[in-house]
PDB file of C-alpha atoms in Angstrom:
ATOM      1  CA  UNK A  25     202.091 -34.049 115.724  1.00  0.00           C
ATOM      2  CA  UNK A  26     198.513 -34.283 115.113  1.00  0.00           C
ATOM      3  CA  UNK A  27     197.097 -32.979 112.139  1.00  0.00           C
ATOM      4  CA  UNK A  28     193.158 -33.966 110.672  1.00  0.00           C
ATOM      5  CA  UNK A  29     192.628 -34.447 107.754  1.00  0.00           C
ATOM      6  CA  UNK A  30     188.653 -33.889 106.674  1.00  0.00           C
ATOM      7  CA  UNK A  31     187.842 -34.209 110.074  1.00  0.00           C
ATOM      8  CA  UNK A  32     187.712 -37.799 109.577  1.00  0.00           C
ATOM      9  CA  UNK A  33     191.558 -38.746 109.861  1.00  0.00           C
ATOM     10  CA  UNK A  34     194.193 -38.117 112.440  1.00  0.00           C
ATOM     11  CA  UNK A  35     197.579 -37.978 112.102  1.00  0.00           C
ATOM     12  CA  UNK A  36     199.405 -38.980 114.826  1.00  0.00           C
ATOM     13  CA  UNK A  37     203.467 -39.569 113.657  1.00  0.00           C
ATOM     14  CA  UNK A  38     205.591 -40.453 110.134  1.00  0.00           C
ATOM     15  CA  UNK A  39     206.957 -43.608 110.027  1.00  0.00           C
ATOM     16  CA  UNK A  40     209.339 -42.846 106.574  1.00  0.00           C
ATOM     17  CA  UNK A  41     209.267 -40.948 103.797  1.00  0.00           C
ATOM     18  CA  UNK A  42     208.116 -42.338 100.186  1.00  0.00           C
ATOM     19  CA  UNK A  43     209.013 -41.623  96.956  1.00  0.00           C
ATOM     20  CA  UNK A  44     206.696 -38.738  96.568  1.00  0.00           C
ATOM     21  CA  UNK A  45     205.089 -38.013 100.010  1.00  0.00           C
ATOM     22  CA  UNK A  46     204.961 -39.272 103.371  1.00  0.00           C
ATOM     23  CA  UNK A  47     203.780 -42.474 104.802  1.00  0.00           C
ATOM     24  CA  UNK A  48     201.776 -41.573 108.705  1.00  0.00           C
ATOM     25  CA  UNK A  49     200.231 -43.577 111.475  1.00  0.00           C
ATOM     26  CA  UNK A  50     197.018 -42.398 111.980  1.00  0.00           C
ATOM     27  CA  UNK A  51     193.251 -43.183 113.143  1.00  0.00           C
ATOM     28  CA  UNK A  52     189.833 -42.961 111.473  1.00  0.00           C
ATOM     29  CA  UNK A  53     187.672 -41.188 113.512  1.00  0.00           C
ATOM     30  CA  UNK A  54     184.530 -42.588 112.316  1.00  0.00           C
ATOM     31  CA  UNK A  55     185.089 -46.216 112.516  1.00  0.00           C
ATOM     32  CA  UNK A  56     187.496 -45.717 115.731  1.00  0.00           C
ATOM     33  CA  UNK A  57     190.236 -47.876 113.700  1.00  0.00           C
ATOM     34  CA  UNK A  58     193.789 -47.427 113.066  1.00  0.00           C
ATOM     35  CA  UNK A  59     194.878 -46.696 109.737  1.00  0.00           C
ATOM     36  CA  UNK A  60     197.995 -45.264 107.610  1.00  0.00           C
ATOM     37  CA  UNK A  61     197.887 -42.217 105.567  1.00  0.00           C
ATOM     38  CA  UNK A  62     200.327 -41.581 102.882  1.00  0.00           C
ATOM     39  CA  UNK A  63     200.295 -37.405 102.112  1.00  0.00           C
ATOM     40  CA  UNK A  64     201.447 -35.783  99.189  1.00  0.00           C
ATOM     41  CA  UNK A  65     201.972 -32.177  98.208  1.00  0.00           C
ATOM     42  CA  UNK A  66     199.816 -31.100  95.784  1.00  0.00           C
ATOM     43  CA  UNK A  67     201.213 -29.275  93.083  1.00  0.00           C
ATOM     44  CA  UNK A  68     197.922 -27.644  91.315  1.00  0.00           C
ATOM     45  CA  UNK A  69     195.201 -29.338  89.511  1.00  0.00           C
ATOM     46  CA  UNK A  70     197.035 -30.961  86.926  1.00  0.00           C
ATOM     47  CA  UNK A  71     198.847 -32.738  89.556  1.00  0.00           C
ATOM     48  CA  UNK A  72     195.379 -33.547  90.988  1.00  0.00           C
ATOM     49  CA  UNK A  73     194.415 -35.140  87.841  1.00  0.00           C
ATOM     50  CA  UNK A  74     197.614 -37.075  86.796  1.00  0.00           C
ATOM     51  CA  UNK A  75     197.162 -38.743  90.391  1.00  0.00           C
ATOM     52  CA  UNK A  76     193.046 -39.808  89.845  1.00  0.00           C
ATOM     53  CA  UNK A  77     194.242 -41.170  86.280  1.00  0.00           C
ATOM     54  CA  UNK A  78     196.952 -43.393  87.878  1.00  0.00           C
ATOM     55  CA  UNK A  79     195.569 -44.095  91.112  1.00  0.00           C
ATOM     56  CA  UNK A  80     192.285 -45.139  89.368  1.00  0.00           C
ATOM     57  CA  UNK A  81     192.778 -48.584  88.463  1.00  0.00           C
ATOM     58  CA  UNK A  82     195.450 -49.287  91.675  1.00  0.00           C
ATOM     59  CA  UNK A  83     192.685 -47.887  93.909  1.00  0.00           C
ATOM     60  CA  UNK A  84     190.600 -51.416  92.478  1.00  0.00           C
ATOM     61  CA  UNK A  85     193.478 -54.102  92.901  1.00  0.00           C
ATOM     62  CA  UNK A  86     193.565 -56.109  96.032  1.00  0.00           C
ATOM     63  CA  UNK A  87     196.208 -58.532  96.486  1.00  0.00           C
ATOM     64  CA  UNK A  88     197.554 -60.030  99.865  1.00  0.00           C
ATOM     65  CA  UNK A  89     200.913 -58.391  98.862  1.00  0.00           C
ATOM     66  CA  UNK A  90     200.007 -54.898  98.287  1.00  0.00           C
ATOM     67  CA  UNK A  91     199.080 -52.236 100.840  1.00  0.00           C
ATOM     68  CA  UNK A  92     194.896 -52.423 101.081  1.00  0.00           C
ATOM     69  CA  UNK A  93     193.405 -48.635 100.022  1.00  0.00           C
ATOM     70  CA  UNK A  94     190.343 -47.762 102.215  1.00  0.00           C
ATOM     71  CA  UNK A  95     190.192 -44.135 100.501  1.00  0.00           C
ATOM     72  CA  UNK A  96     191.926 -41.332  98.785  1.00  0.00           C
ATOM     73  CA  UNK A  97     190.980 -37.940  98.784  1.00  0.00           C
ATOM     74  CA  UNK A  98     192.160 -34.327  98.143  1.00  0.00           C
ATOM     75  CA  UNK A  99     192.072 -31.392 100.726  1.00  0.00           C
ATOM     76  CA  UNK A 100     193.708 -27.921 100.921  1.00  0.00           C
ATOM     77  CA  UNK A 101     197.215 -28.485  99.471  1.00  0.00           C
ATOM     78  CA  UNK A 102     197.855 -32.382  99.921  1.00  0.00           C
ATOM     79  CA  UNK A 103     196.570 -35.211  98.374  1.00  0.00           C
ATOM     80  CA  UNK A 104     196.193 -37.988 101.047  1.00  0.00           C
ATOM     81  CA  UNK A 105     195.356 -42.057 100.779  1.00  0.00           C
ATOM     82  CA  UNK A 106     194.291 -44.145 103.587  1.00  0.00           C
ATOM     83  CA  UNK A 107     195.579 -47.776 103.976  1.00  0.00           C
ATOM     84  CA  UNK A 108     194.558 -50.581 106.571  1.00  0.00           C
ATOM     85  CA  UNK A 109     197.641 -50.161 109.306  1.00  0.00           C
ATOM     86  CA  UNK A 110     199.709 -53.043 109.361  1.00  0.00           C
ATOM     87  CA  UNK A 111     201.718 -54.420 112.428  1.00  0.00           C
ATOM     88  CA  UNK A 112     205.489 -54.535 111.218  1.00  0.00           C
ATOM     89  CA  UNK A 113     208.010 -51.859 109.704  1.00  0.00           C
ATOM     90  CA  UNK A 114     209.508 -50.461 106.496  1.00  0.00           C
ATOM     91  CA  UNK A 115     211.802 -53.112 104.757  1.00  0.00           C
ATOM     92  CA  UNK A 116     214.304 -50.731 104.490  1.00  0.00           C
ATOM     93  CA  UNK A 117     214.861 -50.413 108.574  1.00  0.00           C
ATOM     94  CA  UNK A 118     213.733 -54.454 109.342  1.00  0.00           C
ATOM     95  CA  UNK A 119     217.354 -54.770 106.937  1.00  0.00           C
ATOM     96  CA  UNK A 120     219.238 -53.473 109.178  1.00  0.00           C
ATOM     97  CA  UNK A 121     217.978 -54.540 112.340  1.00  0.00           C
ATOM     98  CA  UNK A 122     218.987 -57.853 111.032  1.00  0.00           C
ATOM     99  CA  UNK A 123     215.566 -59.810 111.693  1.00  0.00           C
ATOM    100  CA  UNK A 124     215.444 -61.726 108.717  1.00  0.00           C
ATOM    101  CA  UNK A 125     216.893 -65.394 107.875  1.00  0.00           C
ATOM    102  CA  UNK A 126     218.134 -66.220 104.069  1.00  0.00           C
ATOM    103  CA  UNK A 127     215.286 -69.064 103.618  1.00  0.00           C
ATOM    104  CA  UNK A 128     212.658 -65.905 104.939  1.00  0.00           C
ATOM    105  CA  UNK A 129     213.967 -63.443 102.784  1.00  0.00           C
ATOM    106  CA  UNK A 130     214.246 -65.714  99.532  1.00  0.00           C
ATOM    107  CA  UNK A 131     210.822 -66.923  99.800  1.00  0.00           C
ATOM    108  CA  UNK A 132     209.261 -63.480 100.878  1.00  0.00           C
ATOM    109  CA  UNK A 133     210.726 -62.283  97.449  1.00  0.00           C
ATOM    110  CA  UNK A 134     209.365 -65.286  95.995  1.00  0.00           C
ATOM    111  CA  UNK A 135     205.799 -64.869  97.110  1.00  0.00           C
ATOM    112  CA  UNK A 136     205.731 -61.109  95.976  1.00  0.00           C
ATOM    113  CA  UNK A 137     207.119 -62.105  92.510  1.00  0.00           C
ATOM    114  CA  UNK A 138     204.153 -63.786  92.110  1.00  0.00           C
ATOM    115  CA  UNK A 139     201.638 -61.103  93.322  1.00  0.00           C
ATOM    116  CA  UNK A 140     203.462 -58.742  91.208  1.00  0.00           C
ATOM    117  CA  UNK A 141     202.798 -60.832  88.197  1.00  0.00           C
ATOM    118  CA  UNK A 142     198.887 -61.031  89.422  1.00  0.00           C
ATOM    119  CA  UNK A 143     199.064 -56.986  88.978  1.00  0.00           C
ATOM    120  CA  UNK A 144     200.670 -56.897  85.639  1.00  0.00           C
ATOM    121  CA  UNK A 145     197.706 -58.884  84.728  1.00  0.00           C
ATOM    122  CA  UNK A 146     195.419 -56.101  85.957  1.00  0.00           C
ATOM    123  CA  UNK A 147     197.918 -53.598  83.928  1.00  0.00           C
ATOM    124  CA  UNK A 148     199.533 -52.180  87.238  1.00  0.00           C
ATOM    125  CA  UNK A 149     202.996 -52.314  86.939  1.00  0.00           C
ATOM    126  CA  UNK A 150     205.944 -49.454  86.918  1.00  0.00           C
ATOM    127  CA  UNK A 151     206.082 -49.471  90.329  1.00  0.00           C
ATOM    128  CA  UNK A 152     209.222 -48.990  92.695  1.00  0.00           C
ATOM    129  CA  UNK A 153     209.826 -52.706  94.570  1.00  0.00           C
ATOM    130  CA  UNK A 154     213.027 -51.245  96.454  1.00  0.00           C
ATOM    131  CA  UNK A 155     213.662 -51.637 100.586  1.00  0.00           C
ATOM    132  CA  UNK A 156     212.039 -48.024 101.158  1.00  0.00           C
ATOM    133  CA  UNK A 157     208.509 -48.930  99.015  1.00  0.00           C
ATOM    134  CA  UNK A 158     207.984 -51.989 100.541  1.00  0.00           C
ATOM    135  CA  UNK A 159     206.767 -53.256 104.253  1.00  0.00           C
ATOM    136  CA  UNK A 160     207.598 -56.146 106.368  1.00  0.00           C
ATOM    137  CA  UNK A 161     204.665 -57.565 108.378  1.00  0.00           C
ATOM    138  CA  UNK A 162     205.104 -59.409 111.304  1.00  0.00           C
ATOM    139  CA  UNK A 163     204.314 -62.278 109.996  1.00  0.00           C
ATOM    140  CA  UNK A 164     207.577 -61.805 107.295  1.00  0.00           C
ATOM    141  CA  UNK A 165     205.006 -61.000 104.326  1.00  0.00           C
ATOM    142  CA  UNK A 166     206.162 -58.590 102.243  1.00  0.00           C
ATOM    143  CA  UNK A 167     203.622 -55.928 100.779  1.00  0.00           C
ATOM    144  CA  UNK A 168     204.160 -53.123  97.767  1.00  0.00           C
ATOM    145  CA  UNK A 169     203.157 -49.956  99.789  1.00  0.00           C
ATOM    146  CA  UNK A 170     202.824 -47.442  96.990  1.00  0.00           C
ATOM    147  CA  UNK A 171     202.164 -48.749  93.554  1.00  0.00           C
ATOM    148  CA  UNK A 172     200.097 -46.491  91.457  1.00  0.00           C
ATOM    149  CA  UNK A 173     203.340 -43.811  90.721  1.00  0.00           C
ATOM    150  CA  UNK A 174     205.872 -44.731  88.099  1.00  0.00           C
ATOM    151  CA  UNK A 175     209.378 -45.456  89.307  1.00  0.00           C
ATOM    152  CA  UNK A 176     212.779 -45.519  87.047  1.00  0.00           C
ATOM    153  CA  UNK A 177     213.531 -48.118  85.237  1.00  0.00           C
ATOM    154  CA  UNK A 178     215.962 -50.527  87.409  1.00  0.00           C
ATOM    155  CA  UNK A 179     213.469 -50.155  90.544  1.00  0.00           C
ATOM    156  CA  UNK A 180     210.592 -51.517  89.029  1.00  0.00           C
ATOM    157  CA  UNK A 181     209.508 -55.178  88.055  1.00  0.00           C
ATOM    158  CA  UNK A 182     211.883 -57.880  88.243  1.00  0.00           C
ATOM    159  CA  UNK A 183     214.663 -55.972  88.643  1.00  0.00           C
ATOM    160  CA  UNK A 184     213.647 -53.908  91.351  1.00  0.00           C
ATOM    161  CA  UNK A 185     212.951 -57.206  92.939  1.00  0.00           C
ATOM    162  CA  UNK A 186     216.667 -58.611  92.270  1.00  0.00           C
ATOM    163  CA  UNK A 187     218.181 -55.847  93.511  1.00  0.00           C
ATOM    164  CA  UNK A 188     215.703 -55.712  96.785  1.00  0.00           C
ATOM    165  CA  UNK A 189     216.881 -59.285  97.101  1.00  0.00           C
ATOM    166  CA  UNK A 190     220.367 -59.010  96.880  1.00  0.00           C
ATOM    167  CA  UNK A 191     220.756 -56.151  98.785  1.00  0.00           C
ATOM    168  CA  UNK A 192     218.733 -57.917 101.590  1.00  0.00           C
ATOM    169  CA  UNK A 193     221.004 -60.934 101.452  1.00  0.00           C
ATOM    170  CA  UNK A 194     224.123 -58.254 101.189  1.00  0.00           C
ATOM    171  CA  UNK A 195     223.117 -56.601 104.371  1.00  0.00           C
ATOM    172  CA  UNK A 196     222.234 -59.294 106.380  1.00  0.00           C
ATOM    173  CA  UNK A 197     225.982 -60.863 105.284  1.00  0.00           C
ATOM    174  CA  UNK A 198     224.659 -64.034 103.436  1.00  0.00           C
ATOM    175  CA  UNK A 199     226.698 -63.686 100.215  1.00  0.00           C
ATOM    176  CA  UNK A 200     229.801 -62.797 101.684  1.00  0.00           C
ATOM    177  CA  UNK A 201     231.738 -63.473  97.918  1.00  0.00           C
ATOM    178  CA  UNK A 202     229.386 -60.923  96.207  1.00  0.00           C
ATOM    179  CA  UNK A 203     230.096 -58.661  99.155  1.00  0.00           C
ATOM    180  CA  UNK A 204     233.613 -58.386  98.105  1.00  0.00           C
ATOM    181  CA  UNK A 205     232.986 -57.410  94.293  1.00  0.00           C
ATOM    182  CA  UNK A 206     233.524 -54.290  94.159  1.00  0.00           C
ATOM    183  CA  UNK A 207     230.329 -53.335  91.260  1.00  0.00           C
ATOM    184  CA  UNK A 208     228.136 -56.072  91.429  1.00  0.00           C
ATOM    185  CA  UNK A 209     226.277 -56.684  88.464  1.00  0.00           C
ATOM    186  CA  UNK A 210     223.263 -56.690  90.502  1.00  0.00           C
ATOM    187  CA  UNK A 211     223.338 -52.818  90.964  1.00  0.00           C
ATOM    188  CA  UNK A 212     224.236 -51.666  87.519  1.00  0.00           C
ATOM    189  CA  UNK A 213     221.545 -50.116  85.747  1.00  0.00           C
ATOM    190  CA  UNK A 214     219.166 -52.718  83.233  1.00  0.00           C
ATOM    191  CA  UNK A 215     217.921 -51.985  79.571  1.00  0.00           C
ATOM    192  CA  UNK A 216     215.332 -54.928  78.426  1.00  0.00           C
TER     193      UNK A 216
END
């Protein structure tokens, strides 16, 4: 498939699906570089406006550990933003291709913990950290793809990251007693 966008972005395929849109390899044009595109429906202007309120201050906050945002924009009936491509895959498909190591996985979690805590400082926060909003670099960094929508409860913050944890740990057979339990604590929903 290859859709343009503004006649400055290609489309080329969609690597998953995200909470509200789709996340695409694709290529800018203009500066001849590879980039990703996330594109969501638009559902009218209010929608249009809800999404430059809380993309706003996200669109300003660069971390290591969060996807970088080269541009945002709105066209026809999607709204699309542009990311620097990054070699690696969704979390939630490096899980079960087993390429991950307890010690790599704990301190992964670790080192987003603490980037997370560097956005609640910039007030972003209420983000989803689950297997399907986050990416696995090569390099076994893990980086917040979409983090300017609100996400339920139990998916964002520190729980979110608990559960990502676990469930990383779960899949790739590491705590084989907490595998047996039959309702983990882990997965039951939190109130603070």
């Amino acid at each position: 498939m290859d859709i343009r966008i503004d006649d400055r972005y290609l489309l080329f395929k969609a690597i998953q699906p995200l909470e509200d849109g789709v996340l695409y390899n694709g290529q800018d044009l203009f500066l001849k570089r590879d980039v990703f595109l996330y594109l969501l429906d638009k559902k009218g202007e209010v929608d249009s406006k809800e999404f430059g309120q809380s993309f706003g201050q996200a669109s300003r906050f660069t971390n290591e550990h969060f996807f970088h945002i080269l541009n945002a924009g709105v066209t026809g009936s999607h709204i699309y933003v542009v990311f620097k491509a990054y070699n690696g895959n969704p979390l939630a498909k490096s899980i079960h291709q087993h390429t991950l190591r307890s010690l790599e996985i704990l301190t992964a979690v670790f080192e987003l913990g603490k980037s997370m805590q560097d956005a609640m400082e910039e007030q972003i926060y209420g983000f989803s950290v689950t297997a399907d909003n986050i990416w696995l670099t090569e390099d076994k960094q893990l980086k917040i793809m979409n983090y300017w929508s609100g996400a339920n409860r139990a998916r964002q913050a520190h729980w979110g990251l608990v559960t990502c944890c676990i469930n990383c740990l779960l899949i790739q057979g590491r705590f084989r007693r907490i595998r047996k339990l039959t309702s983990p604590i882990f997965f039951l929903p939190f109130r603070v």
